[in-house]
Coordinates of C-alpha atoms in Angstrom, one line a residue:
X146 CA -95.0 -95.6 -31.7
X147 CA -91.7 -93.8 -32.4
X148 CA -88.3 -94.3 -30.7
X149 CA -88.6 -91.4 -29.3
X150 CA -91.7 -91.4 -27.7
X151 CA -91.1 -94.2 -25.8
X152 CA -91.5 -93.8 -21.9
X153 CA -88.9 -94.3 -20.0
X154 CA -89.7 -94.6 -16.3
X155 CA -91.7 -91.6 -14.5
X156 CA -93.4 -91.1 -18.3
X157 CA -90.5 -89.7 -19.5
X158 CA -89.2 -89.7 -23.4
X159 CA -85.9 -90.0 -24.8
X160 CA -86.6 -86.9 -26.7
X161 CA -87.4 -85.4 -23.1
X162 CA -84.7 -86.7 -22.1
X163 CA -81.9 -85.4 -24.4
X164 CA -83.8 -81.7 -24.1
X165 CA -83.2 -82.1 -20.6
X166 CA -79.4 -83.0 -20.9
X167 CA -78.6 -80.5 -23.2
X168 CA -80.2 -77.5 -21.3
X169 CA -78.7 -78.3 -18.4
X170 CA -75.1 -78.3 -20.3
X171 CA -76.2 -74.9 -22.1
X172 CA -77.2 -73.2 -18.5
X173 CA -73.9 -75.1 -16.9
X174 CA -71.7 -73.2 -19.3
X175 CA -70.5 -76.7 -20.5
X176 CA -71.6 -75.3 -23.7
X177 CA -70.5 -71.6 -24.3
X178 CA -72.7 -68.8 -26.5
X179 CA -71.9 -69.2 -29.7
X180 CA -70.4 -72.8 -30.0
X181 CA -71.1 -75.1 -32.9
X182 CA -73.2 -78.1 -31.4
X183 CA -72.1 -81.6 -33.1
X184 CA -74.4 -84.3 -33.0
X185 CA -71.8 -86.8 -32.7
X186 CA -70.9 -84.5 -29.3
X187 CA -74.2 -84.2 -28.0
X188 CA -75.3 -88.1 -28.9
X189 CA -72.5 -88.9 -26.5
X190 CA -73.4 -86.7 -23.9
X191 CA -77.4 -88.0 -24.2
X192 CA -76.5 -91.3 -25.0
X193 CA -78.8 -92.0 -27.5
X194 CA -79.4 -92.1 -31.4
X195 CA -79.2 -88.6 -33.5
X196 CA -83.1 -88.7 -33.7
X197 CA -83.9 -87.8 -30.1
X198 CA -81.3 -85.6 -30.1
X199 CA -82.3 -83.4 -33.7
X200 CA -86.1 -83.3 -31.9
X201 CA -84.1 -81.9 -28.7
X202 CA -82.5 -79.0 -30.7
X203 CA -86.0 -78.4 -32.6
X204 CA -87.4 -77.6 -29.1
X205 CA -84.6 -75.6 -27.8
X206 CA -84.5 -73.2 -30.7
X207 CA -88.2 -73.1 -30.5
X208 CA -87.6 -71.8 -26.9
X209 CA -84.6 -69.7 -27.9
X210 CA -81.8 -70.8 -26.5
X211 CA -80.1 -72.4 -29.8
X212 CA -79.7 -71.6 -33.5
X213 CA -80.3 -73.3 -36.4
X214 CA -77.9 -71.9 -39.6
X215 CA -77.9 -73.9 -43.1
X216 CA -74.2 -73.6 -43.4
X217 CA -73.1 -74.1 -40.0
X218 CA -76.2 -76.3 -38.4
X219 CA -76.8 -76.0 -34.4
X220 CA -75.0 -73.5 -32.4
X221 CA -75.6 -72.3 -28.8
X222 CA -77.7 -68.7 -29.0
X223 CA -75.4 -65.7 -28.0
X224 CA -76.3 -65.0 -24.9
X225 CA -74.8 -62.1 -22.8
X226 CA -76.8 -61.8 -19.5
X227 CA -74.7 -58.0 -19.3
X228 CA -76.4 -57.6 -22.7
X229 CA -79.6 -58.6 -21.6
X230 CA -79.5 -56.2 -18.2
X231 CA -78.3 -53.6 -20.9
X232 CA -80.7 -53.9 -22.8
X233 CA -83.7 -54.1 -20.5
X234 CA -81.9 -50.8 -18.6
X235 CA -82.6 -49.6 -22.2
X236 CA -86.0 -50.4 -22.5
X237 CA -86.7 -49.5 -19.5
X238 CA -85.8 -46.0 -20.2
X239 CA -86.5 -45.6 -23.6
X240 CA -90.1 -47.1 -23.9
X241 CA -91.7 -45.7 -20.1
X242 CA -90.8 -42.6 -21.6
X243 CA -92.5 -42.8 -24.9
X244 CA -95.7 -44.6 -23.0
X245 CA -95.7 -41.7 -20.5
X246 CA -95.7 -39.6 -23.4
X247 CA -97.8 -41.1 -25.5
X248 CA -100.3 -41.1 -22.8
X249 CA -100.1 -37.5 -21.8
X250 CA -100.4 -36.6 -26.1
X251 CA -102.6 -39.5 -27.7
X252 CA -106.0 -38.8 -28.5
X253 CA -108.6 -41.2 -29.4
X254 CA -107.4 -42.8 -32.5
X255 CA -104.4 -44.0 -30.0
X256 CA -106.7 -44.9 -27.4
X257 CA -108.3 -46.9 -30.3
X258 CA -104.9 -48.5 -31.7
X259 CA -104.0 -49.6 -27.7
X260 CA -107.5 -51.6 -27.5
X261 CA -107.7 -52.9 -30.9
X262 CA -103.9 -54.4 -31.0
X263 CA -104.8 -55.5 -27.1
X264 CA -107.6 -57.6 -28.4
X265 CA -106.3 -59.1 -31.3
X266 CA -103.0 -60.3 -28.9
X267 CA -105.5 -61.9 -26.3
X268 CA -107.5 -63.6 -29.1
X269 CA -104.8 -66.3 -29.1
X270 CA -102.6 -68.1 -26.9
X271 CA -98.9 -67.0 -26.0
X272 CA -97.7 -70.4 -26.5
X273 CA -97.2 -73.2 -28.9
X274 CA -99.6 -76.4 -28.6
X275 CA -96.7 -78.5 -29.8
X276 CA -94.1 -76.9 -27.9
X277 CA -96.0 -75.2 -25.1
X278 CA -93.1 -74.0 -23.8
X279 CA -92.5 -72.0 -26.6
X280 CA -93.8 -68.7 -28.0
X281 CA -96.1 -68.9 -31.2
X282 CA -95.1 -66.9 -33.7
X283 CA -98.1 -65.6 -34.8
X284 CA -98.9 -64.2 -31.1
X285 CA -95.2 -62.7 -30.9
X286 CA -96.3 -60.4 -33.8
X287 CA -99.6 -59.7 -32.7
X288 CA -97.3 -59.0 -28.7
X289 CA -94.7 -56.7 -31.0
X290 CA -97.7 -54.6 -32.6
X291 CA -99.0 -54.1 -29.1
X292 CA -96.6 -53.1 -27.5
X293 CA -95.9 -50.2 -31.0
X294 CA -99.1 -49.2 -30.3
X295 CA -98.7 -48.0 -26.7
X296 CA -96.2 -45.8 -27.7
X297 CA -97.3 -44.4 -31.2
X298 CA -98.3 -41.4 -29.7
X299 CA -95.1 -40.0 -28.0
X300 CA -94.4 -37.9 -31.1
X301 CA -90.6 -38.9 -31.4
X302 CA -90.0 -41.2 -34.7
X303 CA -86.1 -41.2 -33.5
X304 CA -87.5 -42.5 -30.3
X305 CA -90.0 -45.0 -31.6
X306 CA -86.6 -46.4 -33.7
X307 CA -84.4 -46.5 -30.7
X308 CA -87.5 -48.6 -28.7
X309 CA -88.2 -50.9 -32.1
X310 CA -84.5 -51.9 -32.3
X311 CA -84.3 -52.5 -28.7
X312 CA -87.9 -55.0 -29.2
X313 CA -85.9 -56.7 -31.8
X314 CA -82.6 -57.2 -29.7
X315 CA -84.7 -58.5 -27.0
X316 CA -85.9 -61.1 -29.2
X317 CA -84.5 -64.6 -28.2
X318 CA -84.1 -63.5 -24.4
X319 CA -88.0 -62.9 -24.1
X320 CA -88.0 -66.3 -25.9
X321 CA -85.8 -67.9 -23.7
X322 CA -87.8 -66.5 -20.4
X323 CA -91.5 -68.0 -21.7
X324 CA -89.9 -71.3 -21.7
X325 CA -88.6 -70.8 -17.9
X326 CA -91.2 -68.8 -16.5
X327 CA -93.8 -70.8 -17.3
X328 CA -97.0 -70.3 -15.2
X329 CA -95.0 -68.7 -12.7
X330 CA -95.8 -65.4 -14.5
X331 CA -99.5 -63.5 -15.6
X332 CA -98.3 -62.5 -19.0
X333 CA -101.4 -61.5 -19.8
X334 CA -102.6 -59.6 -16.5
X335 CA -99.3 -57.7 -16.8
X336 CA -100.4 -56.4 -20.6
X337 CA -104.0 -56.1 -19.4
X338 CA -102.7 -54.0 -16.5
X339 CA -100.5 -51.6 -18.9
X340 CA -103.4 -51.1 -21.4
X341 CA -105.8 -50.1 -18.5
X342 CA -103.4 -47.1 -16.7
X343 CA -102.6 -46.0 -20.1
X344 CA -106.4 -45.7 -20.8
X345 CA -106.6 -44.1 -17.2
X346 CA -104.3 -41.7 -18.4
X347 CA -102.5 -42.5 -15.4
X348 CA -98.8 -41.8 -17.1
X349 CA -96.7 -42.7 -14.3
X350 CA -98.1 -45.7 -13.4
X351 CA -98.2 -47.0 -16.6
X352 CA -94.7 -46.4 -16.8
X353 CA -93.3 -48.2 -13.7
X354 CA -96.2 -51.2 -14.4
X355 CA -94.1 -51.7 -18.1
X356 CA -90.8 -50.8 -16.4
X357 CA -91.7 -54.1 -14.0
X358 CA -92.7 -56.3 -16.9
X359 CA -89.2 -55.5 -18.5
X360 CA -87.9 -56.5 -15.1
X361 CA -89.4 -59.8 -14.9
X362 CA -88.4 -60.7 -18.2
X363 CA -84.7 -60.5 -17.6
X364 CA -85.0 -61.5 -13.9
X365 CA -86.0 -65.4 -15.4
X366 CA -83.0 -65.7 -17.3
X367 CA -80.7 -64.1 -14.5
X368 CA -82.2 -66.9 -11.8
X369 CA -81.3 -69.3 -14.2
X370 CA -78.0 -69.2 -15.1
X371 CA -76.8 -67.6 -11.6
X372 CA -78.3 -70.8 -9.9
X373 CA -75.4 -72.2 -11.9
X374 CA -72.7 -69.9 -11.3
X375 CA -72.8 -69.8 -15.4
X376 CA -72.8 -66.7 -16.0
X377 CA -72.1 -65.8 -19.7
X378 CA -71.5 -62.5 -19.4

């Protein structure tokens, strides 16, 4: 058995542990977006050996909320939550629009694209079976095509660029919220619910349904560091 997955009492690990420790200095502000994370720092703060520590910051980038560079090493993931209520402001703009009008202009073939991408992202799990707190990769392409083919019908390529940049800025925040919200949220009943008003050809419905999923997103980040009073905006 390894070092690190050696209980400690309750059936906890060392590993577990360390993640534990160096979450809760990341949400306290104790570590700040964007600083370099030593190991000879965070040992001292775990108090352990660097190997439960390195398996610590494997699961944390995993979820998002660190960075691994091969020059620099571990750093703490920019995180802005005015960015993040920025951007989802954004998205929620941006992309109800292009649904609304993709559903009031897409014809079969679109109908087609929605089922076919729906079906494909609900053939696998969201999460990791290692890490289930983290997203799989393969499923956050499979969620990213999706969500293009909702609104590939609005007949606006600027806008269809403005809503793929924003996907792609939203990146490590939607990460971030898997590994809080946990089972507390019905990822799947809130895509499920999309697809089906789209199909309905219920615009507006669809609209506010993906506006609220947008919501819910950002809403698990802002409980968690508010509960803090670390705020890194």
């Amino acid at each position: 058995m390894r070092r690190t997955d050696q209980k400690r009492a309750g059936g906890r690990t060392l590993a577990g542990d360390a993640y534990e420790a160096i979450r809760q200095a990341i949400r306290s502000g104790r570590f700040k977006p964007g600083d370099r994370l030593r190991f000879a720092d965070l040992q001292a703060l775990c108090g352990m050996s660097v190997t439960p520590v390195r398996e610590a910051l494997a699961r944390l980038t995993a979820e998002g909320f660190t960075v691994l560079d091969d020059h620099r090493g571990y750093s703490v993931a920019s995180l802005s939550l005015a960015e993040l209520r920025d951007i989802t402001a954004a998205r929620q703009l941006c992309e109800s629009e292009a649904l609304r009008l993709s559903v009031e202009k897409g014809d079969a073939d679109w109908e087609g694209r929605v089922i076919a991408a729906h079906h494909l992202m609900s053939r696998i799990p969201q999460v990791r079976e290692d890490i289930p707190s983290a997203m799989r990769e393969d499923w956050e392409a499979r969620h990213a095509a999706f969500h293009a083919a909702l609104i590939s019908a609005c007949g606006s390529p600027i806008l269809l660029e403005i809503c793929e940049k924003l996907f792609s800025r939203a990146d490590h925040y939607r990460r971030m919220s898997i590994s809080l919200s946990g089972g507390m949220r019905d990822v799947a009943g809130e895509h499920r619910r999309v697809m089906e008003l789209a199909l309905a050809r219920d615009a507006e419905g669809a609209a506010a349904v993906l506006r609220d999923h947008y919501g819910r997103t950002a809403a698990a980040l802002d409980s968690f560091f508010q509960s803090e009073n670390g705020d890194p905006a």
